[in-house]
PDB file of C-alpha atoms in Angstrom:
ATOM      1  CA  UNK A  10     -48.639 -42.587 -27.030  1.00  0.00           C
ATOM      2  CA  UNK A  11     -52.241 -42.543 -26.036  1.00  0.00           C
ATOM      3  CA  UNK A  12     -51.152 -40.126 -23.191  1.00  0.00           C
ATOM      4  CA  UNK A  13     -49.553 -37.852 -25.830  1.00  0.00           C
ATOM      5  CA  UNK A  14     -53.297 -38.299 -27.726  1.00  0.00           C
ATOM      6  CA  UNK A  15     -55.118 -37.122 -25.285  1.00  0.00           C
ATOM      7  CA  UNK A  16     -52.743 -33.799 -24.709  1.00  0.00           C
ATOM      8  CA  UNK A  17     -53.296 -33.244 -28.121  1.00  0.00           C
ATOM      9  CA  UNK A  18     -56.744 -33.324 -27.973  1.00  0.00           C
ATOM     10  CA  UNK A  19     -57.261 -31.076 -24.936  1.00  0.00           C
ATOM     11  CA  UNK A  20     -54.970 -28.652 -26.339  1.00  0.00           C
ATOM     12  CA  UNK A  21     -57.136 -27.707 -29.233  1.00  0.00           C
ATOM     13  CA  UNK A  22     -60.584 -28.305 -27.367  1.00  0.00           C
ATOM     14  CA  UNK A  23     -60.535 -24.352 -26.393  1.00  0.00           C
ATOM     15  CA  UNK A  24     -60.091 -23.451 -30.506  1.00  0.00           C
ATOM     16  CA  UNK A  25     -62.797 -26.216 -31.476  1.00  0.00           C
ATOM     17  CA  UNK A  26     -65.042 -24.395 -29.101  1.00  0.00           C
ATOM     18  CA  UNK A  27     -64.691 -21.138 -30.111  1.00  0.00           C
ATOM     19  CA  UNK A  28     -65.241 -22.499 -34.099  1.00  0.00           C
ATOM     20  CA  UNK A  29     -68.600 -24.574 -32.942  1.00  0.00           C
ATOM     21  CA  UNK A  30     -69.711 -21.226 -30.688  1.00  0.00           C
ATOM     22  CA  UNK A  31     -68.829 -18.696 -32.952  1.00  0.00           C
ATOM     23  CA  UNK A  32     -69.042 -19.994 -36.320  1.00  0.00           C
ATOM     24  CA  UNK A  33     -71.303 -23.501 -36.585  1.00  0.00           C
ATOM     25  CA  UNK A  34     -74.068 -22.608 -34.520  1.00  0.00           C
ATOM     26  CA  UNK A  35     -74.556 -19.471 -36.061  1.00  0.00           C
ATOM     27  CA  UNK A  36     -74.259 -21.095 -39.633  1.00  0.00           C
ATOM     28  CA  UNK A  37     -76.566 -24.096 -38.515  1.00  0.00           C
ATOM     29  CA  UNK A  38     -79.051 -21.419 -36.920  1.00  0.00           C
ATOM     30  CA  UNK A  39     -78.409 -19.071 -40.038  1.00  0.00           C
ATOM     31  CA  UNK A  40     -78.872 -22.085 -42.561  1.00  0.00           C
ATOM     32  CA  UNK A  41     -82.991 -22.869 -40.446  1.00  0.00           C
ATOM     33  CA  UNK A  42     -83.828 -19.249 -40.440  1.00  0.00           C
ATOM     34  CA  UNK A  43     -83.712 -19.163 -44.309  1.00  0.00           C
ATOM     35  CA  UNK A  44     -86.186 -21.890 -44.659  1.00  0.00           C
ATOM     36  CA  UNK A  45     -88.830 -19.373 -42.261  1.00  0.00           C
ATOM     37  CA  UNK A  46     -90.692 -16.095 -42.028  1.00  0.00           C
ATOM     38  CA  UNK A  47     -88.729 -14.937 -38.779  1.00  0.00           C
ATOM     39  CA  UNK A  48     -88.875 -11.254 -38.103  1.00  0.00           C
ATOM     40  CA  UNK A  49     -85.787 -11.825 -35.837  1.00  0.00           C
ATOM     41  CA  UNK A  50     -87.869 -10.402 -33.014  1.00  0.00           C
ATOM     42  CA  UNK A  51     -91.043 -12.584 -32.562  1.00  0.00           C
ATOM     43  CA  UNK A  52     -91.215 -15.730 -30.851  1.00  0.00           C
ATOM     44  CA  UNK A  53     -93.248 -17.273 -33.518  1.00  0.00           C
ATOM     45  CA  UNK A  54     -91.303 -18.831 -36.092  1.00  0.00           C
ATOM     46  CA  UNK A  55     -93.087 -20.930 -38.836  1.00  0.00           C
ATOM     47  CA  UNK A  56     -91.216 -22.627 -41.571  1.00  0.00           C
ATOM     48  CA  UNK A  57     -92.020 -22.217 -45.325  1.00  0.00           C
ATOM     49  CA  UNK A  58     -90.133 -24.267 -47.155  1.00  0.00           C
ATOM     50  CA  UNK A  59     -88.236 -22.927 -50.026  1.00  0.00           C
ATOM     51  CA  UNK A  60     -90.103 -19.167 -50.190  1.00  0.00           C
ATOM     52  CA  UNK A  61     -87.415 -17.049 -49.384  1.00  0.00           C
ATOM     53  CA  UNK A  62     -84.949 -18.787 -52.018  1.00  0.00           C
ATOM     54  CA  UNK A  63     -87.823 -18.462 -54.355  1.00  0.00           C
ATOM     55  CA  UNK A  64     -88.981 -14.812 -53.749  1.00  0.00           C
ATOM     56  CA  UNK A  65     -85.037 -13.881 -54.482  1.00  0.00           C
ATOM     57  CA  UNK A  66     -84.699 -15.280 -57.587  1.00  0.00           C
ATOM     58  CA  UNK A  67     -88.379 -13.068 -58.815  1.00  0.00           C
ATOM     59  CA  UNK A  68     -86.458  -9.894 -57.314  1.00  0.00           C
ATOM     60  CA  UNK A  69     -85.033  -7.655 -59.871  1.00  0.00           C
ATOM     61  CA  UNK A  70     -82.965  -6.392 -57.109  1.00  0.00           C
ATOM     62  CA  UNK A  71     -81.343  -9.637 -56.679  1.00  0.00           C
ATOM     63  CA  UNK A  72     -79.847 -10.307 -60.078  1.00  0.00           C
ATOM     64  CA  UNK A  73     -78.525  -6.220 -59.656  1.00  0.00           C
ATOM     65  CA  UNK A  74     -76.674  -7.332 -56.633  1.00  0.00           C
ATOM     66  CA  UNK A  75     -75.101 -10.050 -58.433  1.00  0.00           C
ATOM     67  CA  UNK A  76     -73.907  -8.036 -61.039  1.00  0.00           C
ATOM     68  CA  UNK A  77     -72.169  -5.526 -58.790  1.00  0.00           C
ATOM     69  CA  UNK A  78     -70.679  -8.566 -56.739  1.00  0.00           C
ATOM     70  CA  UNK A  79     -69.578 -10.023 -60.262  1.00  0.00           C
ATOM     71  CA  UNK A  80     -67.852  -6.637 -61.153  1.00  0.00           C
ATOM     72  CA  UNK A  81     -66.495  -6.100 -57.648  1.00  0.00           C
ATOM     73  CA  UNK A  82     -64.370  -9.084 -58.196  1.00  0.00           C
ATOM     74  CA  UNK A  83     -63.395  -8.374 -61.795  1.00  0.00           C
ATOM     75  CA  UNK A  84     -62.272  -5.130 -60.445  1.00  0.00           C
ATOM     76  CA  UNK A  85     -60.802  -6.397 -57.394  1.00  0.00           C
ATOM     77  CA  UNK A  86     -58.530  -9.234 -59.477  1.00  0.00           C
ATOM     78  CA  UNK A  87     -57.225  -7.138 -61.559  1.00  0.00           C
ATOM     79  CA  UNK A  88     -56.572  -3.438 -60.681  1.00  0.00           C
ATOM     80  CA  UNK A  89     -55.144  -3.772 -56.850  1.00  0.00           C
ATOM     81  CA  UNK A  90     -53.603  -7.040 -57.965  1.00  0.00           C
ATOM     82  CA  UNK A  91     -51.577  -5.441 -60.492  1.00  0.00           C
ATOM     83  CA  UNK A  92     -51.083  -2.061 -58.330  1.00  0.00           C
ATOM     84  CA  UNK A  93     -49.681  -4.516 -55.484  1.00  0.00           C
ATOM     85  CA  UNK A  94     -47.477  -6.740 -57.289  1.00  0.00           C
ATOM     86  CA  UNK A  95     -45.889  -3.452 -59.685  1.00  0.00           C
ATOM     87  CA  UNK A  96     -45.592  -1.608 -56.174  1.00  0.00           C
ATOM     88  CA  UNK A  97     -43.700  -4.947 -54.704  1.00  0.00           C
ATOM     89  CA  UNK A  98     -41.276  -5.222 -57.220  1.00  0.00           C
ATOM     90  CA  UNK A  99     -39.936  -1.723 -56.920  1.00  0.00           C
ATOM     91  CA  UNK A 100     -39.541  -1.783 -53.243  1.00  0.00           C
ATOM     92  CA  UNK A 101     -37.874  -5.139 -53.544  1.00  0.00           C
ATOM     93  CA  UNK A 102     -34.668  -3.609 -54.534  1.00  0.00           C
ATOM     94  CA  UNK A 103     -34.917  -0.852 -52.143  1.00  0.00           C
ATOM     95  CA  UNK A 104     -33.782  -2.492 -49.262  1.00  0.00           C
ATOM     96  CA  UNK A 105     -33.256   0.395 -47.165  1.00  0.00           C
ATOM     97  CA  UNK A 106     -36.362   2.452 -47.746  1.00  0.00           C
ATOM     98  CA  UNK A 107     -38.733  -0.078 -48.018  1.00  0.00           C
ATOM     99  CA  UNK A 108     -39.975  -0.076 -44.396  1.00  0.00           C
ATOM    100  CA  UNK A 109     -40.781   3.411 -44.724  1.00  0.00           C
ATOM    101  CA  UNK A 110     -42.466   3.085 -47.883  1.00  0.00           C
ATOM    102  CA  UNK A 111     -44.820  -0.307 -46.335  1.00  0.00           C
ATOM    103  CA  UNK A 112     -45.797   2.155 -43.547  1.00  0.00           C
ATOM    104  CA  UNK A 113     -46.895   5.141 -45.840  1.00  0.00           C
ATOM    105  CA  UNK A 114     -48.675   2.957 -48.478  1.00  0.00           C
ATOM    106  CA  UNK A 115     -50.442   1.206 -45.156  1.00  0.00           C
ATOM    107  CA  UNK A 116     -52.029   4.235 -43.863  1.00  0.00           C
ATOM    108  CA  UNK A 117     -55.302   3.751 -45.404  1.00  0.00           C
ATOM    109  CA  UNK A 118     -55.640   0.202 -45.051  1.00  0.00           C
ATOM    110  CA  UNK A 119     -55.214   0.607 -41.089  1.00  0.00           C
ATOM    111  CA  UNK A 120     -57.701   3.534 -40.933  1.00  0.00           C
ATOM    112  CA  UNK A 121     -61.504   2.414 -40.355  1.00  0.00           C
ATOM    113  CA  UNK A 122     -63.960   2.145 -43.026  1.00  0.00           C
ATOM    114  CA  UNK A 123     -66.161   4.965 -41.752  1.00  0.00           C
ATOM    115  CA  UNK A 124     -63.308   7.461 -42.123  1.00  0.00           C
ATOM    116  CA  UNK A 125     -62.001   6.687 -45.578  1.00  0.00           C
ATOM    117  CA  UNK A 126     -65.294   7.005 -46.510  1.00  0.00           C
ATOM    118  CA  UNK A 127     -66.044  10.311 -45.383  1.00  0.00           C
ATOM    119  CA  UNK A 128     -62.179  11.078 -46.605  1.00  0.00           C
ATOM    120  CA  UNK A 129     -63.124  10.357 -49.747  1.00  0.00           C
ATOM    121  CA  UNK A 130     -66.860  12.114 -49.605  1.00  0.00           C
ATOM    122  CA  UNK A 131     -65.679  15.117 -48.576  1.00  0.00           C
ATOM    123  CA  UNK A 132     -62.712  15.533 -50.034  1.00  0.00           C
ATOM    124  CA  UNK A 133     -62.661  13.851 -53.373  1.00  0.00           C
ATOM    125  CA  UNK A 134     -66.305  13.228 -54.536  1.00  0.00           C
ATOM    126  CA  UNK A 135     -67.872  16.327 -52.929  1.00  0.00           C
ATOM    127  CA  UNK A 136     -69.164  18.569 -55.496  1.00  0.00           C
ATOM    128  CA  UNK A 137     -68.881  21.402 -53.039  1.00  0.00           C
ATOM    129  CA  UNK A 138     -65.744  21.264 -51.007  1.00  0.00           C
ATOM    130  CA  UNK A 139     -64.354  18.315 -52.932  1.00  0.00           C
ATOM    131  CA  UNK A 140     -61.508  18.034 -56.053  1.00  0.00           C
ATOM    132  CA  UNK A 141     -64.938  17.460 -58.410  1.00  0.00           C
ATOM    133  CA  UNK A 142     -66.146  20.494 -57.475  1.00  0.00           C
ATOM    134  CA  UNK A 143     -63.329  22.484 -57.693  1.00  0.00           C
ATOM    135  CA  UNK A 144     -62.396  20.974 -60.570  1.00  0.00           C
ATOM    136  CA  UNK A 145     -66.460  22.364 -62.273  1.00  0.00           C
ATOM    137  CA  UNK A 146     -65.821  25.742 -60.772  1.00  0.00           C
ATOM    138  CA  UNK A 147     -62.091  25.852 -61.878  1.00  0.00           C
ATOM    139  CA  UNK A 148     -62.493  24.321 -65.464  1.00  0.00           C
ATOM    140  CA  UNK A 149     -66.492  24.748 -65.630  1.00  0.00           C
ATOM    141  CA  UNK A 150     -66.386  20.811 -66.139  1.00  0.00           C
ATOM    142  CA  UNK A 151     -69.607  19.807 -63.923  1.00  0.00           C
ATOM    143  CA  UNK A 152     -68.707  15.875 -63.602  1.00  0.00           C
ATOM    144  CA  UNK A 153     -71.167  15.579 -60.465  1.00  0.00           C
ATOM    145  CA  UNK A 154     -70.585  13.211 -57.640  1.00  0.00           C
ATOM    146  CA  UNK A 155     -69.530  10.082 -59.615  1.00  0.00           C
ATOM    147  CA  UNK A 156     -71.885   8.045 -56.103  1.00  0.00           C
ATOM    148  CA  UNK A 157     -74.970   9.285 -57.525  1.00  0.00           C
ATOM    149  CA  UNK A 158     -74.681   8.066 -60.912  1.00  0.00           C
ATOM    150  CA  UNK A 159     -76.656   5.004 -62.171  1.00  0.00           C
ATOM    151  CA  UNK A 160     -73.514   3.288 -63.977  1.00  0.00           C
ATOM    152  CA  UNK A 161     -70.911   5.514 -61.597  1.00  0.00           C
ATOM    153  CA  UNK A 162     -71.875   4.722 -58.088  1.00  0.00           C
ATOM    154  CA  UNK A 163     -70.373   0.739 -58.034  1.00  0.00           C
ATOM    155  CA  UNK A 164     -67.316   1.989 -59.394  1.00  0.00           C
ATOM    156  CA  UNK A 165     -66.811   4.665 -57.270  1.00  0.00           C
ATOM    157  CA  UNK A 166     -67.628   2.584 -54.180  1.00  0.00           C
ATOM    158  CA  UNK A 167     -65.309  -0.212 -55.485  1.00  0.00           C
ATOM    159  CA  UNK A 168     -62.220   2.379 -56.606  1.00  0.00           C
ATOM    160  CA  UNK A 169     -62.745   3.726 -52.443  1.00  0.00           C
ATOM    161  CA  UNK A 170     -62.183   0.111 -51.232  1.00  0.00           C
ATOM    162  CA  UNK A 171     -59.422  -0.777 -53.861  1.00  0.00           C
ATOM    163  CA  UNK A 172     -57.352   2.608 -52.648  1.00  0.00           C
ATOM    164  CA  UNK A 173     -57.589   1.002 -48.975  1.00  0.00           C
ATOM    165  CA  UNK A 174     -56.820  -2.633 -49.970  1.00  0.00           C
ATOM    166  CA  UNK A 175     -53.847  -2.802 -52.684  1.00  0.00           C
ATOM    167  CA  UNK A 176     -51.520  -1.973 -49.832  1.00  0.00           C
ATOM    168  CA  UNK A 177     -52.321  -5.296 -47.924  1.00  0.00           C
ATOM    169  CA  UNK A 178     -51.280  -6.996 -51.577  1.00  0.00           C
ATOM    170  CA  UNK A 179     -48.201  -4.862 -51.595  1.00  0.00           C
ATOM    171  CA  UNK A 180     -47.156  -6.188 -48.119  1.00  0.00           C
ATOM    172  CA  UNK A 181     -48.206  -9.548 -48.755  1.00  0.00           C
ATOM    173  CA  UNK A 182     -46.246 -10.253 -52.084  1.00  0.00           C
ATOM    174  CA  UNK A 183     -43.352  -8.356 -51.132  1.00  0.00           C
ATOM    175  CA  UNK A 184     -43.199 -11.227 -48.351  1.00  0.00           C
ATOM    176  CA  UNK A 185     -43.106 -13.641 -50.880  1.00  0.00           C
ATOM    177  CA  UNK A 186     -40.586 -12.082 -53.028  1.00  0.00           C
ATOM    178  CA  UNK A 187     -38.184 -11.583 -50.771  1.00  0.00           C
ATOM    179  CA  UNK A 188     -38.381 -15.475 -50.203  1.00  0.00           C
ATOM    180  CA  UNK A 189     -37.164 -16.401 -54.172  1.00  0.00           C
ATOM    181  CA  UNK A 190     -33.827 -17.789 -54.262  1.00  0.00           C
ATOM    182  CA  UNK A 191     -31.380 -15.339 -55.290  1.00  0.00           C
ATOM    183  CA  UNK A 192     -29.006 -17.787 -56.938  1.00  0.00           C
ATOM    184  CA  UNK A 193     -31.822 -18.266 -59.399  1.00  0.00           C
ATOM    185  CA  UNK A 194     -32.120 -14.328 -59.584  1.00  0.00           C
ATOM    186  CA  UNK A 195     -28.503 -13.816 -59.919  1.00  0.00           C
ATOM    187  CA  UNK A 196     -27.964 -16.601 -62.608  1.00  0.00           C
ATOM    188  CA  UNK A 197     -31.266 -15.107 -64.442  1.00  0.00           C
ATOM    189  CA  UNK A 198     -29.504 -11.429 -64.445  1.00  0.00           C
ATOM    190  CA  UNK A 199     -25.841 -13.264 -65.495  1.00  0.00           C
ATOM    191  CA  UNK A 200     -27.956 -14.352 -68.121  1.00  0.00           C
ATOM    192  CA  UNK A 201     -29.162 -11.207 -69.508  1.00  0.00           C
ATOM    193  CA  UNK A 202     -32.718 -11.289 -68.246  1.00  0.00           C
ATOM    194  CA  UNK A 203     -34.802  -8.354 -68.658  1.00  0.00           C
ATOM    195  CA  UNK A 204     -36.747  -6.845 -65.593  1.00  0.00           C
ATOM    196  CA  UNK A 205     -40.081  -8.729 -66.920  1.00  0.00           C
ATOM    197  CA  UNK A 206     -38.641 -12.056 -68.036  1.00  0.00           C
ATOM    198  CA  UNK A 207     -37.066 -11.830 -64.698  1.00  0.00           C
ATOM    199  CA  UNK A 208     -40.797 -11.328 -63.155  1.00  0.00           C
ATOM    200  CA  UNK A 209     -42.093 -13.957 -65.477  1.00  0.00           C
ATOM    201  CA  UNK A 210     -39.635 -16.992 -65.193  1.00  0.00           C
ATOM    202  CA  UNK A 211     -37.783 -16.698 -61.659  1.00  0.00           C
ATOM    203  CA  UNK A 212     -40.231 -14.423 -59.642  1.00  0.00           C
ATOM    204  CA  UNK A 213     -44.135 -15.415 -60.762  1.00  0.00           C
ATOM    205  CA  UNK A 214     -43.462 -19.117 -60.702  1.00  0.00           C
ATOM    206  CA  UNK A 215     -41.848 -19.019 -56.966  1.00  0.00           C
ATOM    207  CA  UNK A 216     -44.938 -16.760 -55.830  1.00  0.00           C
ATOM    208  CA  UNK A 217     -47.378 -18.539 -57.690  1.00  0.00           C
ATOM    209  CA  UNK A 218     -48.544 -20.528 -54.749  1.00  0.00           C
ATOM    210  CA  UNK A 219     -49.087 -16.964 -52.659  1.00  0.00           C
ATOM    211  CA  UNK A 220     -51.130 -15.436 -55.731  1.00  0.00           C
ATOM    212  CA  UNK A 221     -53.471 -18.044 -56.177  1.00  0.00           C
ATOM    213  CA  UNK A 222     -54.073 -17.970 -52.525  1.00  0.00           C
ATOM    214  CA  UNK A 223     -54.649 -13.945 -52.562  1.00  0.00           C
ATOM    215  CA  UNK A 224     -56.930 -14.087 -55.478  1.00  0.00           C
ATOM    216  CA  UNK A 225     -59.166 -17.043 -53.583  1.00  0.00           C
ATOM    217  CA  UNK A 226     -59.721 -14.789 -50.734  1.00  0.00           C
ATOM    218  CA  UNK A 227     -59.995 -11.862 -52.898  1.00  0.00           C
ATOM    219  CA  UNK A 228     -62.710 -13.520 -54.431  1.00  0.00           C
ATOM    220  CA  UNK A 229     -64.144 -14.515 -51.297  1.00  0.00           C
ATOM    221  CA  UNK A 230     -64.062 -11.068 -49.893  1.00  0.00           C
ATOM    222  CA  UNK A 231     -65.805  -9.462 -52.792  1.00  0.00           C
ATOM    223  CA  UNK A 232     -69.034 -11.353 -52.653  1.00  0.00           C
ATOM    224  CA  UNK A 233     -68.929 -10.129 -48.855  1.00  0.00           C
ATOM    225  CA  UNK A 234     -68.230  -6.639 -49.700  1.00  0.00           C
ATOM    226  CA  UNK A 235     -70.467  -4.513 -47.275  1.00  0.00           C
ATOM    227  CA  UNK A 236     -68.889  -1.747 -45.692  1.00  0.00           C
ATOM    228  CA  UNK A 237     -67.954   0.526 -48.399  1.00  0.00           C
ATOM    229  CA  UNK A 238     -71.079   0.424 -50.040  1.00  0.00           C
ATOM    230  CA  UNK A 239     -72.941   0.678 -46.986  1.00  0.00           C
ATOM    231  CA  UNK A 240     -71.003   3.901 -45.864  1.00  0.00           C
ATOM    232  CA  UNK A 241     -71.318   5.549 -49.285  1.00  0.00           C
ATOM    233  CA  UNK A 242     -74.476   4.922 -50.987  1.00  0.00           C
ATOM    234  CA  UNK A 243     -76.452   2.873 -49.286  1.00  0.00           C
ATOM    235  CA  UNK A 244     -77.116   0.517 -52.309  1.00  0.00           C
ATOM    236  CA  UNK A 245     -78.202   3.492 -53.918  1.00  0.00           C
ATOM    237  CA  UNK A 246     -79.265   5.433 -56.273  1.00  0.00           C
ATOM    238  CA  UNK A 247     -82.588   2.835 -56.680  1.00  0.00           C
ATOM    239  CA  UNK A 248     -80.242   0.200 -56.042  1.00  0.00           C
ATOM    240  CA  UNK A 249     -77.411   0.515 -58.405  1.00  0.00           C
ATOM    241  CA  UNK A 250     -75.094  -0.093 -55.779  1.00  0.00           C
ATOM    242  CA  UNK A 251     -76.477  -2.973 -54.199  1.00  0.00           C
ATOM    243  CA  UNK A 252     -74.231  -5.592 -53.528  1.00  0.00           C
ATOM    244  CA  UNK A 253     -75.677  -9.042 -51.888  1.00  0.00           C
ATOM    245  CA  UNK A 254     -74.084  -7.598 -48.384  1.00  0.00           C
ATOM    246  CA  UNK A 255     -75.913  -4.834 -48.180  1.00  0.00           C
ATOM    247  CA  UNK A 256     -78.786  -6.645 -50.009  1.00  0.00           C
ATOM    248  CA  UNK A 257     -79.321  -9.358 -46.737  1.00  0.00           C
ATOM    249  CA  UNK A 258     -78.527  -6.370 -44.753  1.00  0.00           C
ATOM    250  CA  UNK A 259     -81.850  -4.382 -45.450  1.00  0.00           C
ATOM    251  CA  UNK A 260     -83.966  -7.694 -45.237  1.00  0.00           C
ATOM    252  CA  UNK A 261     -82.509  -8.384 -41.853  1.00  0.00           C
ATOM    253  CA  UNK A 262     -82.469  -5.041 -40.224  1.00  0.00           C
ATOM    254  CA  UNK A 263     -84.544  -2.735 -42.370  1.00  0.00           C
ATOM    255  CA  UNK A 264     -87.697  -5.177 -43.658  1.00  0.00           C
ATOM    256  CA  UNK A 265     -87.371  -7.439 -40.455  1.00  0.00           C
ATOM    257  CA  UNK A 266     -87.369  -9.825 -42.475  1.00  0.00           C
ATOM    258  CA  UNK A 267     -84.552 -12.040 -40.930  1.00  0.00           C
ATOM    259  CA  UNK A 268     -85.492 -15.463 -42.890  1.00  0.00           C
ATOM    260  CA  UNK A 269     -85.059 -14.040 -46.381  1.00  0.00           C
ATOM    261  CA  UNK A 270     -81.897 -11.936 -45.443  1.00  0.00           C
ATOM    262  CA  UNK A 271     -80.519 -15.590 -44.643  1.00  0.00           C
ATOM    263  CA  UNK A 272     -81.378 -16.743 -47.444  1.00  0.00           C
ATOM    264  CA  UNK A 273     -79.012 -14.276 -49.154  1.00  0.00           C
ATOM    265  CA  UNK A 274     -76.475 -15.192 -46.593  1.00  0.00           C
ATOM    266  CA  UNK A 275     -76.441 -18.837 -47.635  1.00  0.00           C
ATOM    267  CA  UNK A 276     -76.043 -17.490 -51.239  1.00  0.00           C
ATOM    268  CA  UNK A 277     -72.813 -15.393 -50.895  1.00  0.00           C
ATOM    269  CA  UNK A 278     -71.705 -18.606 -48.337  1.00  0.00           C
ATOM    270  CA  UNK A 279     -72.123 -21.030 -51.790  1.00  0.00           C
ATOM    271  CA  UNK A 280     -70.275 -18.260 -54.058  1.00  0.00           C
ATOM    272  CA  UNK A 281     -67.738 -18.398 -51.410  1.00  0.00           C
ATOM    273  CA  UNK A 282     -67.367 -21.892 -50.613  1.00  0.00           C
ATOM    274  CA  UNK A 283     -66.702 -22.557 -54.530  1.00  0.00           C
ATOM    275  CA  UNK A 284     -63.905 -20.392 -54.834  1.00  0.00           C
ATOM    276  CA  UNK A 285     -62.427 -22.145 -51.774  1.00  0.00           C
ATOM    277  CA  UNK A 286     -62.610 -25.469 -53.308  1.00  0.00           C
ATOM    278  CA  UNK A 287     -61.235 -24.044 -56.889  1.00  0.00           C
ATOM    279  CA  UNK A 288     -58.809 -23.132 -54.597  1.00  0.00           C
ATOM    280  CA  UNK A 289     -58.273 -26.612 -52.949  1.00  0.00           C
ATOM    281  CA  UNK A 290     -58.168 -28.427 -56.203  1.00  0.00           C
ATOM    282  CA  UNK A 291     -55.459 -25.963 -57.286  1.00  0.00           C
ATOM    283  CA  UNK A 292     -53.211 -26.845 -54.200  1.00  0.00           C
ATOM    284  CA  UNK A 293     -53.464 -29.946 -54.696  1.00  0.00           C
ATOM    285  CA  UNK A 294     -53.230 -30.477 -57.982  1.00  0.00           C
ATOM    286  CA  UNK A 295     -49.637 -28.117 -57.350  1.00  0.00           C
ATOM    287  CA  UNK A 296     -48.722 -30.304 -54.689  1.00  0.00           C
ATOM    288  CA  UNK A 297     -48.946 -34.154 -57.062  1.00  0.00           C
ATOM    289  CA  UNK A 298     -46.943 -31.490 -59.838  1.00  0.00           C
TER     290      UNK A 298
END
């Protein structure tokens, strides 16, 4: 038994020691940095206490970012969540087209960041060579690019990154609906259910477990949104886009001011670290039901 202990324990030494290299240290040394003035290139590093933390709560900028992270996941719960699941149930009784269908609706979730973006810059938002401006010269409607807008631009950076991400929730819940017990489907249909009492008592309930986990790290993911907004805007126009991601990103590598861009890192690692332990209650609370 002991023998069988110690096996056990050297097996997973090589993924504890990736987690402590790649993940502790840098939160420990992450979690220091926020309490200092570090530039991330000088060697002198003197702690100030609770500054940074301070300083971010006086920055108008800071509440913005909140907002937009706040909005991202409102956005992100409901309008890909809904796209996904309505675009799993219709492939789930197309059993011999579905494949090709996964594979089409995948396409922009597998291509990078950088080139959706410019996809959609170019060819959607442009108000020269895109469908705006073709639809102002056309109709002599001059809508303007909705990413330099005040109220426009986090929409338009959140509707880029919703048409590359509601594929990954088609894929994922079709997994999980093809895993509900068909006797209970069949008996449901004997009965006379209709298509969405059929969703709502037989399907939801048997995927519940896989849609509380998708909205957790949907949550999760939206107060680390970055690249999108990064690629389109900036965090512009004067900041209407700024999201806290791109928000520690200019304190860190535009300001050089490494300390307070941590700070905003431990920030969106709280707002995270909450939804995972709604999340954890929920299991559990699931499991003792």
């Amino acid at each position: 038994m002991q023998k069988k202990r110690n096996w056990n324990y050297l097996l997973i030494a090589p993924a504890l020691l990736v987690s402590i290299s790649i993940i502790l240290l840098p939160a420990v040394l992450t979690i220091i940095a926020s309490f200092t003035d570090w530039n991330g290139i000088s060697p002198n590093i003197n702690l100030i206490g609770l500054q940074n933390y301070l300083e971010l709560f006086e920055d108008r900028v800071f509440f913005i970012a909140i907002k937009n992270n706040i909005i991202w996941v409102v956005l992100f719960l409901t309008v890909p969540v809904c796209i996904g699941m309505l675009a799993a149930m219709l492939l789930l009784s197309r059993e011999k087209t579905r494949n090709i269908y996964q594979i089409a609706f995948l396409i922009p979730y597998v291509l990078a960041p950088a080139v959706n973006a410019m996809l959609w810059q170019n060819i959607i938002f442009s108000p020269v060579s895109g469908i705006i401006g073709w639809i102002g010269r056309t109709y002599g409607i001059d809508l303007g690019s909705p990413l330099a807008g005040m109220q426009s631009a986090i929409f338009a950076c959140a509707g880029v990154d919703i048409w590359h991400y509601w594929s990954y929730l088609t894929v994922i819940y079709l997994a999980a609906l093809r895993q509900v017990p068909t006797d209970q489907v069949e008996a449901a249909r004997i009965d006379g259910c209709t298509g969405w009492q059929l969703f709502r008592y037989i399907y939801l309930p048997n995927i519940r477990s896989t849609v509380s986990l998708m909205f957790v790290m949907i949550t999760i993911g939206s107060f680390l949104a970055f690249d999108y907004v990064k690629l389109l805007t900036g965090g512009g126009p004067a900041h209407a886009s700024e999201v806290l991601g791109t928000y520690a990103y200019s304190f860190a590598f535009s300001s050089m001011d490494v300390g307070k861009g941590s700070a905003v890192g431990i920030f969106m690692s709280i707002l995270g670290l909450i939804a995972s332990t709604i999340y954890t209650r929920m299991s559990k609370r699931e499991m003792m039901e």
